[in-house]
mmCIF file of C-alpha atoms in Angstrom:
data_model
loop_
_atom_site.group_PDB
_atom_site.id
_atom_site.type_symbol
_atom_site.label_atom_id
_atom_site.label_comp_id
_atom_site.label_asym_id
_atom_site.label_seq_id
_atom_site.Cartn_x
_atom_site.Cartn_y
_atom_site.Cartn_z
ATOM 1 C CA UNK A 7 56.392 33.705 -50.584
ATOM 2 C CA UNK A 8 52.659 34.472 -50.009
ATOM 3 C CA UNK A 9 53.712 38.376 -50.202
ATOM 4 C CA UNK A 10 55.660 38.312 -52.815
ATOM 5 C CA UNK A 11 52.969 36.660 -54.183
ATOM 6 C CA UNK A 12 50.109 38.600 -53.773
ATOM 7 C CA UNK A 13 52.388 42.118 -54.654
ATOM 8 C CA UNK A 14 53.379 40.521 -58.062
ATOM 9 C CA UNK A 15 49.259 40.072 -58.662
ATOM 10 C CA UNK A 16 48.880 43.947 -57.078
ATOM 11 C CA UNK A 17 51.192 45.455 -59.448
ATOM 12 C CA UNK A 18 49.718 43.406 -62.452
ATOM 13 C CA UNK A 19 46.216 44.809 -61.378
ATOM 14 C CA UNK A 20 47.479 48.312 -61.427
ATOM 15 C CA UNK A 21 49.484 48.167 -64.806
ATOM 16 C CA UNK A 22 46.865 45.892 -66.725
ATOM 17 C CA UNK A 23 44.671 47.896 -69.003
ATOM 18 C CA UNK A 24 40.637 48.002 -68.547
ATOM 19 C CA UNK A 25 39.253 45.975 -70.826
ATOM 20 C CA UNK A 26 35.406 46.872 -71.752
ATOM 21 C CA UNK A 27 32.861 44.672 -71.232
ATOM 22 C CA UNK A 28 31.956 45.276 -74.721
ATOM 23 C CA UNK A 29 35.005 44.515 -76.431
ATOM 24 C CA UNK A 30 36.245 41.395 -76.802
ATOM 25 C CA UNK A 31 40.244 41.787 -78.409
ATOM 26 C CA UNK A 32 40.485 39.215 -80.845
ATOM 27 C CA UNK A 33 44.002 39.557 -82.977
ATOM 28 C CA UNK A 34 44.508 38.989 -86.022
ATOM 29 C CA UNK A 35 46.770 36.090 -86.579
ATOM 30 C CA UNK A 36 49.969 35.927 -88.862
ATOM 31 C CA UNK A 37 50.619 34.817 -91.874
ATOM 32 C CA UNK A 38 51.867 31.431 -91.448
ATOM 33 C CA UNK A 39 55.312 30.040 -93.827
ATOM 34 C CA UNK A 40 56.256 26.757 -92.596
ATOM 35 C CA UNK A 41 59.749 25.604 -93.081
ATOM 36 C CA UNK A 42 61.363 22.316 -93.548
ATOM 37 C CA UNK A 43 62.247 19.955 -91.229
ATOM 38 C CA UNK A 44 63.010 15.960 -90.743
ATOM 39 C CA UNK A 45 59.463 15.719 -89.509
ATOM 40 C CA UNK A 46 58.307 12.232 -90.651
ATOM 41 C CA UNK A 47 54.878 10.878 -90.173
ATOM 42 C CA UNK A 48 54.064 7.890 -87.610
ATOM 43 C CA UNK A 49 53.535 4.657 -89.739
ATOM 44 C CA UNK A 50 54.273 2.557 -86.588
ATOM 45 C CA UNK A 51 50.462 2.230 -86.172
ATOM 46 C CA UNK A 52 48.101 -0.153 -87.722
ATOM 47 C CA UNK A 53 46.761 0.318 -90.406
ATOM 48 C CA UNK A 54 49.053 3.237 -91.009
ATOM 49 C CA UNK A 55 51.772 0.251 -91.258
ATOM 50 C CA UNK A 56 50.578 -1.191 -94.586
ATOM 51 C CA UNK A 57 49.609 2.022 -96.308
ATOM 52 C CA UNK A 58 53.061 3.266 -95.766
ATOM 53 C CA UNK A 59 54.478 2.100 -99.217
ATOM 54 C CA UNK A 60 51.346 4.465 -100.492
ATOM 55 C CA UNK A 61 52.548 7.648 -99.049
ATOM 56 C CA UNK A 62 53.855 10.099 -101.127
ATOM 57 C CA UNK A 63 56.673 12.454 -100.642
ATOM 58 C CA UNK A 64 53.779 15.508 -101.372
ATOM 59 C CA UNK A 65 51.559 14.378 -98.507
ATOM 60 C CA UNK A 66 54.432 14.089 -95.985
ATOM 61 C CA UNK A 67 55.286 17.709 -97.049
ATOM 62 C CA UNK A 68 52.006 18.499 -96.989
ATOM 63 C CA UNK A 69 51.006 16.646 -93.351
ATOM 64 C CA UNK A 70 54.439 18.144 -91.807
ATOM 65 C CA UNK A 71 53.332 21.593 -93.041
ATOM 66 C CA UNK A 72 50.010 21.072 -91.515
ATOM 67 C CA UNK A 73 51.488 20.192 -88.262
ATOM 68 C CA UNK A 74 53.522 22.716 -88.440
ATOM 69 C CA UNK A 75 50.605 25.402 -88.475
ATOM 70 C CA UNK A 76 49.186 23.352 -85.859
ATOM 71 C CA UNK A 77 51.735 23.916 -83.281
ATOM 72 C CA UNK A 78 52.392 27.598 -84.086
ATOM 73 C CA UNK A 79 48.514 28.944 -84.123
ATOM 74 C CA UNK A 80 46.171 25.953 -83.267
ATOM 75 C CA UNK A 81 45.425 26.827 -79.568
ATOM 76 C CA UNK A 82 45.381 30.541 -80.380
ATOM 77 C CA UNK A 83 43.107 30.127 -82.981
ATOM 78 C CA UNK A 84 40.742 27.579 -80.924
ATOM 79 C CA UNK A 85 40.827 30.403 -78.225
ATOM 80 C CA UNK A 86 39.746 33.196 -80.283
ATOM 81 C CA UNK A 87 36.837 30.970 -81.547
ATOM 82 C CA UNK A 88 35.713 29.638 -78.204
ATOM 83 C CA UNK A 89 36.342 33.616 -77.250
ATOM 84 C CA UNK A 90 34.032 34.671 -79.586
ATOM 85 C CA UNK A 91 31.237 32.263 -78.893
ATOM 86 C CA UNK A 92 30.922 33.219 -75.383
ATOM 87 C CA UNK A 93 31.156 37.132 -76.342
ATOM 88 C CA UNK A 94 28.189 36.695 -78.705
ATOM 89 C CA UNK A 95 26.260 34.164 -76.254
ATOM 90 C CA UNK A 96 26.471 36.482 -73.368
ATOM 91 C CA UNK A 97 24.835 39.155 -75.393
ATOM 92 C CA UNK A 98 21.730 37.204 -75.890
ATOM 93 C CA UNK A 99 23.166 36.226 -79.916
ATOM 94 C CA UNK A 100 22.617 40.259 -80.773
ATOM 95 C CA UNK A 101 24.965 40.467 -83.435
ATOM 96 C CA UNK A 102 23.936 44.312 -83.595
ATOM 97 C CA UNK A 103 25.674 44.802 -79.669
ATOM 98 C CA UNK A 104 29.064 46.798 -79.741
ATOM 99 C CA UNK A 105 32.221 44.999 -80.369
ATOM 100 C CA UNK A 106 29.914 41.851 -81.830
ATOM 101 C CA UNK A 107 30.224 42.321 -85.289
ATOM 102 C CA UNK A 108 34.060 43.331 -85.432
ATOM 103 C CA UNK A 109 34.955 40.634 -83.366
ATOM 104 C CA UNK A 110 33.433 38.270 -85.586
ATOM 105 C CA UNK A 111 34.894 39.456 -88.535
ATOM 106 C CA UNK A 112 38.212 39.430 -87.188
ATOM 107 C CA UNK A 113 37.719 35.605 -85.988
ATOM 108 C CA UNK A 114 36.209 34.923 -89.426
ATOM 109 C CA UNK A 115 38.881 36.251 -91.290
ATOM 110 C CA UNK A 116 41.569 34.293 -89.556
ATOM 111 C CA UNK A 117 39.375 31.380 -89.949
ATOM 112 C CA UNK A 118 39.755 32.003 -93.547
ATOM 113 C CA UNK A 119 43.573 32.740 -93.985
ATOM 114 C CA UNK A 120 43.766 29.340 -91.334
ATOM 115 C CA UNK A 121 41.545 27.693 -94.207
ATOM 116 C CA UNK A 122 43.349 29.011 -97.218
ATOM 117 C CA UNK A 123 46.407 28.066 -95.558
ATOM 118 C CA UNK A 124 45.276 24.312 -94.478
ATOM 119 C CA UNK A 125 43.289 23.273 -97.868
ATOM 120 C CA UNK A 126 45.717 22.575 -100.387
ATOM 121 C CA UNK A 127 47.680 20.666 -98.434
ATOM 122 C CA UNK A 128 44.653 18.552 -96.686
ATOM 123 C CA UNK A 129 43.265 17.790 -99.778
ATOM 124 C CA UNK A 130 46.903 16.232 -100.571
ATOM 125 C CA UNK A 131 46.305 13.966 -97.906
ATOM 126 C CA UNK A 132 43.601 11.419 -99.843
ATOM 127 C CA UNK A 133 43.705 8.929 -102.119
ATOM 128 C CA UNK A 134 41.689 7.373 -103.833
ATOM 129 C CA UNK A 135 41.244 3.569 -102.782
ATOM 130 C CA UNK A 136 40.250 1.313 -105.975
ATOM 131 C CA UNK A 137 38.469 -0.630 -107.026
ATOM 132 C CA UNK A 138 35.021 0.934 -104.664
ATOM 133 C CA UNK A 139 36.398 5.129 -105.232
ATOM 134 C CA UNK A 140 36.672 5.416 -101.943
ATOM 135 C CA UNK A 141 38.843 8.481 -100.286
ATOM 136 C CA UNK A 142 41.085 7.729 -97.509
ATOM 137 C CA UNK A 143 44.054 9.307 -95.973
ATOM 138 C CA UNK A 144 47.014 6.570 -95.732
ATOM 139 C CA UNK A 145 49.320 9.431 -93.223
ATOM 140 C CA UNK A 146 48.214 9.125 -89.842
ATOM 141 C CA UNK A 147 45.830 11.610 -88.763
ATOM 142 C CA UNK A 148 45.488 13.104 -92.217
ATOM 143 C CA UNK A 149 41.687 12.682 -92.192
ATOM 144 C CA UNK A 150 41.701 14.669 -88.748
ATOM 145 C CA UNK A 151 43.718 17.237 -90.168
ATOM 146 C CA UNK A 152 40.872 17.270 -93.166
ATOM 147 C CA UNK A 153 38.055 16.988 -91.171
ATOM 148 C CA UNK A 154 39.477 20.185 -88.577
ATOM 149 C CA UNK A 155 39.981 22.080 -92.162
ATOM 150 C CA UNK A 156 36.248 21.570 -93.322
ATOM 151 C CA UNK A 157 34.726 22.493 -89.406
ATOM 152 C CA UNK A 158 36.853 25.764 -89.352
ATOM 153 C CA UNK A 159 35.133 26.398 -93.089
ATOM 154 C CA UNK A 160 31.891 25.907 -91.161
ATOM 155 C CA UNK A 161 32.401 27.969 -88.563
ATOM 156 C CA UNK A 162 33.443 31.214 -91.028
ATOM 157 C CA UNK A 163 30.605 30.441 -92.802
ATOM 158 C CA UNK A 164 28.269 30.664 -89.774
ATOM 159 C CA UNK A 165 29.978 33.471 -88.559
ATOM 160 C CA UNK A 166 29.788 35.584 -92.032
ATOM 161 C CA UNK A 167 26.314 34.490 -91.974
ATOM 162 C CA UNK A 168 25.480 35.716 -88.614
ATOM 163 C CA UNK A 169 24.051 32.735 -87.107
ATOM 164 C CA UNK A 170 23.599 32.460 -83.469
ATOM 165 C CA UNK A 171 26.199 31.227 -81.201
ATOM 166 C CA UNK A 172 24.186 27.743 -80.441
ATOM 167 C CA UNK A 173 24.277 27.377 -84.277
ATOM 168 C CA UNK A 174 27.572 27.730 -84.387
ATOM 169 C CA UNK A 175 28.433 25.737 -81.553
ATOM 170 C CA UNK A 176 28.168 21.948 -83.182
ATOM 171 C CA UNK A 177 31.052 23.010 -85.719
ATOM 172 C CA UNK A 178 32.939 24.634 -82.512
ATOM 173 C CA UNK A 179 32.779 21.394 -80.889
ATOM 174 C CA UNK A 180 33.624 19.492 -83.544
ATOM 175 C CA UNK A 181 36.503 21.287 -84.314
ATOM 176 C CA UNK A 182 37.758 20.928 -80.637
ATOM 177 C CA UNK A 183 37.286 17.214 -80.999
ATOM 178 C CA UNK A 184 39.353 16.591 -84.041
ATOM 179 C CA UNK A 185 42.441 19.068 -82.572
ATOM 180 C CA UNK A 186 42.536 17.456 -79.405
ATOM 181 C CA UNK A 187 42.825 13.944 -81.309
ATOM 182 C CA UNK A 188 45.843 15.708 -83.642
ATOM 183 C CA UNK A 189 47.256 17.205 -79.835
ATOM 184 C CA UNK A 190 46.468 13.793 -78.091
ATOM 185 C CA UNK A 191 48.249 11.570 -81.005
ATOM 186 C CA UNK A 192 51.586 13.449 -80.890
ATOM 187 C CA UNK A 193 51.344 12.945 -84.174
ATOM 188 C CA UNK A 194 52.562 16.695 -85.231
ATOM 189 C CA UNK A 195 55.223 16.467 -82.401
ATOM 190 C CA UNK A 196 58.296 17.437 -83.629
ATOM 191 C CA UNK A 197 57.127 18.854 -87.272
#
């Protein structure tokens, strides 16, 4: 087994293609369409329980196609952008180095389409809670889904701007913590 092993990662050696230290290969994602499904949001969970009677059919559409994005590009995307930090960090934040500034653009851009794609519908997700004017989001998760929208804004922004990668890094993290709490819910499971 240990042979067969070891000639499998050989052969992979051989036929893999050098990759330059100063390139980093960042694709560019697809356009996303969702489609529809029977995906239904969890209203099991308090409070999400008594605001269910407030959710309309546009926010499920909108929190299923969400989700749906989510499970199709979410970890790619979070790659690239973790990727990308650690490309420009290990060149000492010189955006000027080779392969810096395309590779940022690239991330950036999909950052954007991601963002173009996501606001719409996240912005579907509130309400506005009376009497006080406050915003809330009675689908579960739909303020996480929001609130990963706005930090991949953020991080294009930074990006475009040229910021170094430590300035960039508390809207990275940020982002990681809301998509792990969309992953960790299973809330988009089955969307």
């Amino acid at each position: 087994m240990f042979r067969i092993i070891t000639t499998i990662a050989a052969a992979l050696l051989v036929f893999a293609p050098a990759a330059r230290a100063d390139e980093l290969a960042v694709p560019t994602l697809p356009v996303f369409t969702p489609h529809e499904s029977a995906w239904q949001p969890d209203d099991t969970v308090f409070p999400y329980n008594l605001w269910r009677i407030r959710v309309t059919p546009e926010q499920v559409v909108a929190m299923r196609d969400a989700c749906q994005w989510f499970n199709a590009q979410y970890d790619e995307l979070r790659n690239q952008i973790y990727g990308f930090q650690y490309f420009l960090a290990d060149r000492k934040d010189d955006w000027s180095a080779p392969g810096v500034t395309a590779a940022g653009d690239t991330v950036a851009a999909n950052l954007d389409q991601v963002a173009a794609f996501l606001d719409p519908r996240v912005h579907t997700l509130f309400i506005v809670n009376y009497p006080d004017q406050s915003e809330y989001s009675p689908v579960f998760h739909g303020d996480s889904m929001y609130r990963l929208w706005f930090q991949y804004t953020q991080i294009s922004d930074k990006i475009r701007k040229r910021l170094p990668s430590g300035q960039i890094n508390a809207n990275i993290a940020t982002a990681n913590v809301y998509g792990s709490v969309i992953r960790d819910s299973g809330v988009c499971a089955g969307a």
